[in-house]
Amino acid sequence: MNAFDFLTNDRVRNPEEGITMMLDKGMGPNMVEDFLEISRSYVDLAKLGWGTSAIHERELIKYKVDTYLSNDIIPYPGGTLFELAYIKGKFDEFLVESDKLGFKAIEISDGTVDITPKERARIIREVKEVGFMTLTEVGKKDPKKDHHFTAQDRVKLVKLDLESGADKVIIEGREGGKDLGIFNGKGDVKEDDIQVFVDNLDINKLIWEAPQKNQQTYLILKFGANVNLGNISPEEITALETMRRGLRGDTLGKVNLL
Amino acid sequence: MNAFDFLTNDRVRNPEEGITMMLDKGMGPNMVEDFLEISRSYVDLAKLGWGTSAIHERELIKYKVDTYLSNDIIPYPGGTLFELAYIKGKFDEFLVESDKLGFKAIEISDGTVDITPKERARIIREVKEVGFMTLTEVGKKDPKKDHHFTAQDRVKLVKLDLESGADKVIIEGREGGKDLGIFNGKGDVKEDDIQVFVDNLDINKLIWEAPQKNQQTYLILKFGANVNLGNISPEEITALETMRRGLRGDTLGKVNLL
Amino acid sequence: MNAFDFLTNDRVRNPEEGITMMLDKGMGPNMVEDFLEISRSYVDLAKLGWGTSAIHERELIKYKVDTYLSNDIIPYPGGTLFELAYIKGKFDEFLVESDKLGFKAIEISDGTVDITPKERARIIREVKEVGFMTLTEVGKKDPKKDHHFTAQDRVKLVKLDLESGADKVIIEGREGGKDLGIFNGKGDVKEDDIQVFVDNLDINKLIWEAPQKNQQTYLILKFGANVNLGNISPEEITALETMRRGLRGDTLGKVNLL
């Protein structure tokens, strides 16, 4: 039972909605456990960011992966590690190693490298068939390259990935949340761009990377408590959950819990 | 005995001065203990920010509250949780639950909701009579609403709270410290506003929320090592204490320890 | 063996190169151990920032120092503590206490106080003779004072320190990395200034304080995976190592590991 339980309701949600994806960029094993002790209920996916898994000992990664799994959290390696495996021609080894380490999801992205649409579709299908939860990401990590994409372009890419079998499509925001995807150089949400997504897609199929508080607030007020959000830093997990529930000034009285 | 103890003096202060209020926005239980192991002497009040307490298990909150108390630190739930209880008509339950969980202070604020001056005065008196340390906060969480208040307005509100029995009045700065209260949009201190406080109030009765380093530096250089400061993040507690004592470049040779 | 070891190579480097200096500004003892459990291989020097060591118990500092040493990391107290000892006429006690606590390096700086070149040279020689690793720092902590120095001035000061026997010279960047040394007010690298260093010095003799990600990226792309970097916060140690190895989008395919 939670403290002050007469002041708030649990979020009611189906497994497709209200997802929080956390960014673990190298937490120590005890910190993961201590952190989950208090906030395990508020994380659904844990991304071991970009290539960080590849510089830590296998036993440590397995231990952290097990810790996440035993708390009902799905861990997965960052998309950049997939990209590196792909350009090195080691995609199959990557899948085998991910499985051996216990990861249950794979992210397919082209944030830095180039992959043809046909190749991308084939990879999505393969990852799905092997049995991983299949995440893809739309957007480039270099703002100069990312600026070539209109919101309409992004919508098309999302649709292609979903048609190929992706479970969720992540909208790139990086760790910083600036000058990329739906965010301008100051980190504010580009509202017109958001509308293009709303008009053309099932928003529940998306996970918005939204590392900054103003971005989280905007998306919660726009889409409700159960919007899917990602790249949340561990120390912000509790704060985000309070925002979803109207327990912080920014959203108090402005969100409806079902 | 501290390392290098021949290089610095303890701060001499009375209990009314030199207060450091820390913002705990969801630390795990082990992290709290580990953090207090090294910096227990430098925290006086620990705020479990806004509504965060309400999404964690009662046993965990009690454990953390006990940990703070056994280190001579006074824990209290954030003002937003009080506001939520107030508008839900559950203020009495809120006080009972706060007491059961072990909290020793209560913060009364109207950062998000509206409370009449008469009601506010009544609540302050009630919290005080029940035996809690009684903190109030002046300022709105939405910058647009907060901008309606002049420094003179804030001074008046502080005086009213003190007359009603508040032990300390907190000047709102939020976690970000921008575009609110005494801070402009860049997070710099509005010096003219500060002067209005100085001219009209006993500064020792205030706790300035000052999450950013430049704000802490300004207030220490203006008011001395023993200015009351709040919304300090856990990882900045040691840094703040060194600033108070002239052990960092920003204040070295510029503060006098009594 | 690391996870995904078929995707990356260890950095090959000699002890003079590829140094990462971490800024510990008051970590608890368990956090240090947990953090080193996962990233011990990626830290070479641990600075207990400015005067932080002087407000913690001797036994705790010794414990943390021992922890660093047993992980092959060289701990040292911040330069500001040396400066304080110097102006108080307690330099000798400072060296004795540093040794007793187990520190293996000393940083000599004049970021806040003034020291004549002759004095500085004498101190460098003394620290070296006593057997400490001898670090010096060039730059002022107050931007107004620091702006008086041209890149040419800094190069001259570096050369003097090296001639006096300094093992490495740190280029001041502070914890913030803005408006100081090689960084402009936005935290971007002043490329012309960097070139002055390149043209006149052995870059391996420098440690660049570069707390921000864009600064780390710039310096890695300019000087390679093994550039010496400092003032890295603990939670960024893993991220920095992935940037050095091309395991993050910013450097993927752009760094050569020897």
PDB file of C-alpha atoms in Angstrom, chain A residues 182 188-198 218 222:
ATOM      1  CA  ILE A 182       9.757  17.024 -32.705  1.00  0.00           C
ATOM      2  CA  ASP A 188      10.426  23.036 -27.087  1.00  0.00           C
ATOM      3  CA  VAL A 189       7.914  20.798 -28.835  1.00  0.00           C
ATOM      4  CA  LYS A 190       7.115  21.737 -32.453  1.00  0.00           C
ATOM      5  CA  GLU A 191       3.348  21.646 -32.148  1.00  0.00           C
ATOM      6  CA  ASP A 192       2.618  21.619 -35.883  1.00  0.00           C
ATOM      7  CA  ASP A 193       4.795  18.561 -36.288  1.00  0.00           C
ATOM      8  CA  ILE A 194       3.004  16.768 -33.475  1.00  0.00           C
ATOM      9  CA  GLN A 195      -0.289  17.420 -35.229  1.00  0.00           C
ATOM     10  CA  VAL A 196       0.947  15.634 -38.337  1.00  0.00           C
ATOM     11  CA  PHE A 197       1.553  12.531 -36.243  1.00  0.00           C
ATOM     12  CA  VAL A 198      -1.860  12.814 -34.585  1.00  0.00           C
ATOM     13  CA  TYR A 218       3.539  18.977 -22.961  1.00  0.00           C
ATOM     14  CA  LYS A 222      -1.687  16.739 -24.976  1.00  0.00           C
TER      15      LYS A 222
END
